[in-house]
């Protein structure tokens, strides 16, 4: 097949129109084709005029998934700062692809012509590519880093014990609510599950939906699952469950779903048809009392005037053995692609590493967060002075955490998360009664998915 | 393929050789050859390769390993979304074939009778066909959203809202409505074109014979539309089996909106690369499509003999 | 035997008025009302989307989409146009769609000509190979094609990735290959209805295959080519899948992907997205309205063969 396709392509490439275009259209045989082919080649010709392939060591290619204006600008500022401080006059050439396409495409991207440095997630999602030999190890850089906690270093480390990831910022998940609503009804922050349930009951009496809930997008409910699991079974169990080592139909996971089922009456109905934005909206409108989301989420849904009214508390304790030790705080950062365009020569590699070194400083994080206040810095030395109240509180939350988890879809295989867990959780939300059938289904599929390695 | 045709011509085929001189053969060889090569390279080769992949386990990165029929077994027995997807594809086919397509024909007949503003009707009904995924997804959110949507507001059900998209028993019907919304205009335009070309003297003759409008249509006009019917049938089947974008735009084809094409996409395109498994589902879709293709081919061959 | 097909556009539109003078005017009002209702019903969702795009997100999130406006403005249109850098992506789309449509029509019309006008052996098989190919699900061919495109090396002036992957050539080739079947199918159907006498006369004059095709047959197919061109343009323009899987440089993506730039990692301003979608939909709507007359006439697909 490959052979014949190559020859086929040869034929395709040498149609008269094509050649005409190459030789600046001498003939006009097959006019339509010629014009067409010319139009296609035009942009590449234009780039060719612009200096040809980037010269190694001067230009660092960077793949970005931050396509919406706020983070895009914030990253641009950070890269500008790098360019200004670079003594070798290095430039960062950003290739922005929208977040969703970037994610859908990551496998193909990393295997063909990736940029030198690219943005991605910490934890299992990074380890997966490290294991597939699609990343460059950067342990040498890490030995020079300071200001990162052990938990964060752990999330930047592959299964082989080497580092592959430069963390940049993160955002914790928690139970969000409006200060004014809590004041109005005199609610107290619940410390444990009983208090949480009692509060939910009280909210129902006060004609509020206790917990705004949405899962049309497929991921928001994973946050609740993770917290229930880590509060009931602990972080270690979460890790090994996600790694496919523990059974999904064991008593631990059943306990999680059973607890969730008991909480279901306090969750907003019809979550599978609601986007998280609509869910956050009911919190904003004061129709719902609380909701489990990440730091950047409700903030973006709230109009500016209401943002100061937003507050959160840590997900309540269930088993005292695990307390509120674990915090779900997905980390985003930078990695080196094994097949990076300029990384094949030493100069290109040195330049890319130089950029990573810069991005691992408190200063670089400060510049970013100044323009995107929806996250918090991972570097201990970062300036928290300009943080909003909510950001400061988020820092307290994560710095008090004994363990930091990433998120269900970041802590496990992507195929398992998207083709098994999203439908499973939506099924559970639609019908919380059949826990046994559900966990058996998950376990059976998990075996198939994890066996494929 | 084209080359054999030309070479066949050289072998004393009376009607072939006479007409094709050397230059003709070069033109035919290059252009037909190019088209056939493109088709084989882009469509048929990869399709066969996918059939091969469906017997393997591959994440798109590591080594490919042969697993025989395992993927099919997994799909048929373990994958909870598989059978619902098959069912939804068939419902799609049934709904488009029995509701949307006849409705499109009906609209075409009405417009063809020569009403005023026919240009406006045509445009309005055809417009949904040209819309892209993004806007269709937004429109679905706009109309069907439980909390903010227009439908619940219009029905006055804000206090007791219907979950049009979230309820897995209900949402497929809403999506079928949306699919019909896009399909009807397409069918209407095709039939309109066909009807315009029907010789009006046929209708007049029937009217003189005393046939009423309905009889004229079914006895005289409809049979002459056979070529259009074939095209519409093919298009209806394509749309039903390839259905993808509406459910993908609404909730990525989950929770009651599963379709085979979405399962293939989920497993092959995304970060989740279960390429062997996704290919197996694709092959199932392929087999169903081929059933239709064969039916069509048989029909076409018969038609060819009649000519 | 066969009705003259080429001048169909005018003949068809003129004939609209012919049956109007026939009896049965009674049902007419009912038909008008029914058709108006259906048309408005079909337009309503689109109008609602346009309406939403004129209102701020905070307002519709608060009040729902079906509510009276407090403020209306075109701000979102301006923002959508600039934030998503629409011009750049629009050019990218044209770079794929325009040559794509031209090449696919050229190749398909030649194949259709060969099989329907030349009485070649195996012609019907050829049509079947193409048509059946058109029925295959798109997702089936992605992985093998990716693997192949990733191995085909191209010179820098053709692709700055040095590969067929991540270049317009990949998307263009797939668009052409995948749409070829449908075009062959439609055009072969159309060409069968053309009177044989014209070509036969040309053959007597000693015209070769190329002349028979380019000079004699193609001009007669203008309406069909216009119709197909419109459809193909719409499809290639609206496609997002091929570009999504075969291109990984953001600056090369087509306009459908530009819309994705309007939604963030988490938060999406749906009203902004609606404005963007309306802008993006505009060209296809305009193309249809401009070519509407030819469009319908061109799709006759040989049904005149009464």
Coordinates of C-alpha atoms in Angstrom, one line a residue, chain B residues 1-2 4-5 8-9 11 13 15 19-21 23-24 27-28 31-32 34-36 38-47 49-50 53 58 103 106-107 110-135 138-139 141-143 145 147-150 153-154 158 180-182 184-186 189-190 192-200 202-204 212-213 224-225 227-228 230-231 234-235 237-238 241-242 244-245 248 261-262 264-265 268-269 275 279 282-283 285-286 289-290 292-293 296-298 300-301 304 307, chain C residues 3 12-13 15-16 19-20 22 24 27-28 31-36 38-43 45-46 48-49 52-53 57 60-66 106-107 110-111 113-115 117-149 152 164 170 173-178 180-182 185-186 189 192 203 207-213 231 234-235 238 240-241 244-245 256 259 270-271 273-274 277-278 280-281 284-285 288-289 292-293 295-306:
Chain B
X1 CA -8.3 0.2 -14.7
X2 CA -8.5 2.9 -17.4
X4 CA -7.0 -1.9 -19.4
X5 CA -10.0 -0.3 -20.9
X8 CA -9.0 -3.6 -24.4
X9 CA -9.9 -1.2 -27.1
X11 CA -7.8 -5.8 -29.1
X13 CA -13.0 -4.1 -30.3
X15 CA -16.5 0.4 -31.7
X19 CA -12.5 6.2 -32.3
X20 CA -9.4 6.3 -30.2
X21 CA -6.2 7.4 -31.8
X23 CA -3.5 11.1 -28.6
X24 CA -6.9 10.1 -27.4
X27 CA -5.6 11.8 -22.7
X28 CA -7.8 9.1 -21.5
X31 CA -7.0 11.8 -16.8
X32 CA -8.8 8.6 -16.1
X34 CA -5.3 10.2 -12.3
X35 CA -8.9 10.1 -11.1
X36 CA -8.7 6.4 -10.4
X38 CA -6.7 9.5 -6.4
X39 CA -9.8 7.4 -5.6
X40 CA -7.8 4.3 -4.8
X41 CA -5.1 6.2 -2.9
X42 CA -7.5 8.4 -0.8
X43 CA -10.5 6.2 -0.4
X44 CA -10.2 2.5 -1.2
X45 CA -6.6 1.9 -0.1
X46 CA -7.1 3.4 3.3
X47 CA -10.4 1.6 3.7
X49 CA -6.0 -0.8 5.5
X50 CA -8.6 0.0 8.1
X53 CA -6.2 -2.6 11.4
X58 CA -2.7 -0.3 18.2
X103 CA -41.7 15.7 3.4
X106 CA -44.1 17.0 -0.6
X107 CA -42.7 20.5 -0.3
X110 CA -46.2 22.1 -3.6
X111 CA -43.6 24.7 -4.7
X112 CA -43.5 23.2 -8.2
X113 CA -47.2 23.8 -8.6
X114 CA -46.3 27.4 -9.2
X115 CA -46.9 29.3 -6.0
X116 CA -45.9 32.9 -5.5
X117 CA -42.7 33.6 -3.6
X118 CA -41.4 30.2 -4.5
X119 CA -37.9 31.6 -4.5
X120 CA -38.3 32.6 -0.8
X121 CA -39.7 29.3 0.2
X122 CA -36.9 27.5 -1.6
X123 CA -34.2 29.6 0.1
X124 CA -35.7 29.4 3.5
X125 CA -36.1 25.7 3.5
X126 CA -32.7 25.1 1.9
X127 CA -30.8 27.4 4.2
X128 CA -30.2 24.8 7.0
X129 CA -28.2 22.7 4.5
X130 CA -25.4 25.2 4.2
X131 CA -24.9 25.8 7.9
X132 CA -21.8 24.5 9.6
X133 CA -21.3 22.4 12.7
X134 CA -20.6 25.3 15.0
X135 CA -23.8 27.1 14.3
X138 CA -25.3 26.6 19.1
X139 CA -28.8 26.6 17.7
X141 CA -28.2 24.8 22.7
X142 CA -30.3 27.8 22.1
X143 CA -33.5 25.9 21.4
X145 CA -31.3 24.0 26.7
X147 CA -32.6 26.2 31.7
X148 CA -32.1 28.9 29.1
X149 CA -33.6 27.4 25.9
X150 CA -36.3 28.8 23.8
X153 CA -39.8 29.3 27.4
X154 CA -42.1 29.0 24.4
X158 CA -39.7 27.3 32.9
X180 CA -34.7 16.4 9.4
X181 CA -34.5 20.1 9.5
X182 CA -31.2 19.9 7.5
X184 CA -35.6 18.2 4.1
X185 CA -34.3 21.2 2.2
X186 CA -31.7 19.1 0.5
X189 CA -34.1 21.0 -3.9
X190 CA -33.3 17.7 -5.7
X192 CA -37.7 20.4 -7.4
X193 CA -35.0 20.2 -10.0
X194 CA -36.4 16.8 -11.1
X195 CA -40.0 18.1 -11.2
X196 CA -39.0 21.1 -13.3
X197 CA -37.6 18.8 -15.9
X198 CA -40.7 16.7 -16.1
X199 CA -42.3 17.3 -19.5
X200 CA -45.4 19.3 -18.8
X202 CA -47.3 14.5 -19.8
X203 CA -49.3 16.2 -17.0
X204 CA -51.6 17.9 -19.5
X212 CA -57.0 14.3 -10.7
X213 CA -53.9 15.9 -9.3
X224 CA -40.5 9.6 -14.4
X225 CA -38.6 10.8 -11.4
X227 CA -33.3 8.9 -11.6
X228 CA -33.9 11.5 -8.9
X230 CA -32.1 6.9 -6.9
X231 CA -30.0 9.9 -6.1
X234 CA -28.4 7.2 -2.0
X235 CA -28.1 10.6 -0.3
X237 CA -28.6 6.6 3.2
X238 CA -25.3 8.4 3.2
X241 CA -25.1 6.3 8.1
X242 CA -22.6 9.1 8.1
X244 CA -22.2 12.8 12.9
X245 CA -22.0 16.5 13.2
X248 CA -21.2 15.8 18.0
X261 CA -19.5 7.4 13.5
X262 CA -19.1 9.1 16.8
X264 CA -15.3 5.6 15.6
X265 CA -14.2 9.2 16.1
X268 CA -9.6 6.9 16.6
X269 CA -9.3 10.7 16.4
X275 CA -7.2 2.5 16.7
X279 CA -11.4 0.5 13.1
X282 CA -15.8 1.5 11.4
X283 CA -15.8 -1.8 9.6
X285 CA -20.4 0.7 9.6
X286 CA -18.7 -0.2 6.4
X289 CA -22.9 0.8 4.0
X290 CA -21.8 -1.9 1.6
X292 CA -26.8 -0.4 0.7
X293 CA -24.1 0.1 -2.0
X296 CA -27.8 0.4 -5.3
X297 CA -25.4 -1.3 -7.7
X298 CA -27.8 -4.0 -8.6
X300 CA -28.1 0.6 -11.4
X301 CA -27.0 -2.5 -13.4
X304 CA -28.2 0.1 -17.5
X307 CA -31.3 1.5 -21.6
Chain C
X3 CA -35.7 17.0 -23.8
X12 CA -37.4 25.7 -16.1
X13 CA -38.0 29.0 -14.4
X15 CA -42.4 27.1 -16.9
X16 CA -43.2 27.9 -13.3
X19 CA -49.5 25.6 -14.8
X20 CA -50.6 28.6 -12.7
X22 CA -54.7 25.9 -14.9
X24 CA -57.7 24.6 -8.9
X27 CA -56.2 25.1 -2.7
X28 CA -53.7 27.9 -3.5
X31 CA -50.7 26.1 0.1
X32 CA -49.3 29.6 0.5
X33 CA -50.1 29.7 4.2
X34 CA -48.7 26.2 4.7
X35 CA -45.5 27.0 2.8
X36 CA -45.1 30.3 4.6
X38 CA -43.0 25.8 7.0
X39 CA -40.5 28.4 5.8
X40 CA -40.7 30.5 8.9
X41 CA -40.4 27.3 11.0
X42 CA -37.2 26.5 9.1
X43 CA -35.9 30.0 9.5
X45 CA -33.9 28.7 14.7
X46 CA -31.5 30.6 12.6
X48 CA -33.0 33.1 17.0
X49 CA -29.3 32.5 16.7
X52 CA -28.9 35.9 20.4
X53 CA -25.7 37.1 18.7
X57 CA -24.0 36.9 27.1
X60 CA -29.2 35.8 27.9
X61 CA -27.6 33.7 30.7
X62 CA -29.7 35.6 33.2
X63 CA -33.0 35.7 31.2
X64 CA -32.8 32.8 28.9
X65 CA -32.6 33.0 25.1
X66 CA -36.3 33.5 24.5
X106 CA -12.5 18.8 -13.7
X107 CA -11.5 15.2 -12.9
X110 CA -13.8 13.8 -17.4
X111 CA -14.5 10.5 -15.8
X113 CA -17.7 12.0 -19.8
X114 CA -15.6 8.9 -20.5
X115 CA -18.1 6.5 -19.0
X117 CA -20.3 9.3 -23.7
X118 CA -17.6 7.0 -25.0
X119 CA -19.3 3.6 -24.6
X120 CA -16.2 2.3 -23.0
X121 CA -16.1 -1.2 -21.7
X122 CA -16.0 -1.2 -17.9
X123 CA -17.5 2.3 -17.7
X124 CA -20.2 1.2 -15.4
X125 CA -17.8 -0.5 -13.1
X126 CA -15.8 2.7 -12.9
X127 CA -18.8 4.7 -11.9
X128 CA -19.6 2.1 -9.3
X129 CA -16.1 2.2 -7.8
X130 CA -16.4 5.9 -7.5
X131 CA -19.9 6.0 -6.2
X132 CA -19.4 3.3 -3.7
X133 CA -16.3 5.0 -2.5
X134 CA -18.5 8.0 -1.7
X135 CA -20.7 6.0 0.6
X136 CA -17.9 5.0 2.9
X137 CA -17.8 6.7 6.3
X138 CA -15.1 9.4 6.5
X139 CA -13.6 8.2 9.8
X140 CA -12.6 4.9 8.2
X141 CA -9.8 6.4 6.2
X142 CA -8.2 8.7 8.6
X143 CA -5.6 6.6 10.4
X144 CA -4.0 4.9 7.3
X145 CA -4.0 8.3 5.5
X146 CA -2.2 9.9 8.4
X147 CA 0.4 7.2 8.4
X148 CA 1.0 7.7 4.7
X149 CA 0.9 11.5 4.7
X152 CA 5.5 11.5 2.1
X164 CA 2.5 16.0 3.3
X170 CA -3.0 16.7 2.4
X173 CA -6.0 15.6 -1.8
X174 CA -8.5 14.1 0.7
X175 CA -11.2 16.6 -0.2
X176 CA -10.7 15.8 -3.9
X177 CA -10.5 12.0 -3.4
X178 CA -13.5 11.9 -1.1
X180 CA -14.8 12.7 -6.5
X181 CA -17.3 9.8 -6.2
X182 CA -20.3 12.0 -5.7
X185 CA -22.2 9.9 -10.0
X186 CA -24.1 13.1 -10.5
X189 CA -26.2 10.8 -14.6
X192 CA -26.4 10.5 -20.1
X203 CA -16.6 12.7 -34.3
X207 CA -12.6 15.7 -33.2
X208 CA -10.5 13.8 -30.7
X209 CA -11.5 12.8 -27.2
X210 CA -10.2 16.0 -25.6
X211 CA -12.2 18.2 -28.0
X212 CA -15.3 16.2 -27.5
X213 CA -14.9 16.6 -23.8
X231 CA -22.7 22.0 -3.2
X234 CA -20.5 24.4 0.8
X235 CA -19.1 21.0 1.9
X238 CA -17.9 23.7 6.2
X240 CA -13.5 20.7 9.8
X241 CA -12.6 17.1 10.2
X244 CA -8.4 18.8 12.2
X245 CA -6.6 15.6 11.7
X256 CA -14.3 26.4 10.8
X259 CA -14.6 29.5 15.4
X270 CA -22.1 31.3 23.2
X271 CA -23.4 34.6 21.9
X273 CA -19.8 32.2 19.0
X274 CA -23.1 32.7 17.4
X277 CA -20.9 31.4 13.2
X278 CA -23.2 33.9 11.4
X280 CA -18.8 32.2 8.8
X281 CA -22.1 31.0 7.3
X284 CA -22.1 29.9 1.7
X285 CA -25.5 31.5 2.0
X288 CA -26.3 29.8 -2.8
X289 CA -28.5 32.8 -3.3
X292 CA -29.8 29.5 -6.9
X293 CA -31.3 29.6 -10.3
X295 CA -28.3 25.4 -8.9
X296 CA -31.8 24.0 -9.2
X297 CA -31.7 23.6 -13.0
X298 CA -28.3 21.9 -12.8
X299 CA -29.5 19.2 -10.4
X300 CA -32.0 17.8 -12.9
X301 CA -29.8 14.8 -13.0
X302 CA -31.2 13.4 -16.1
X303 CA -34.8 13.1 -15.1
X304 CA -35.8 14.7 -18.3
X305 CA -35.3 11.3 -19.9
X306 CA -39.0 10.7 -19.8

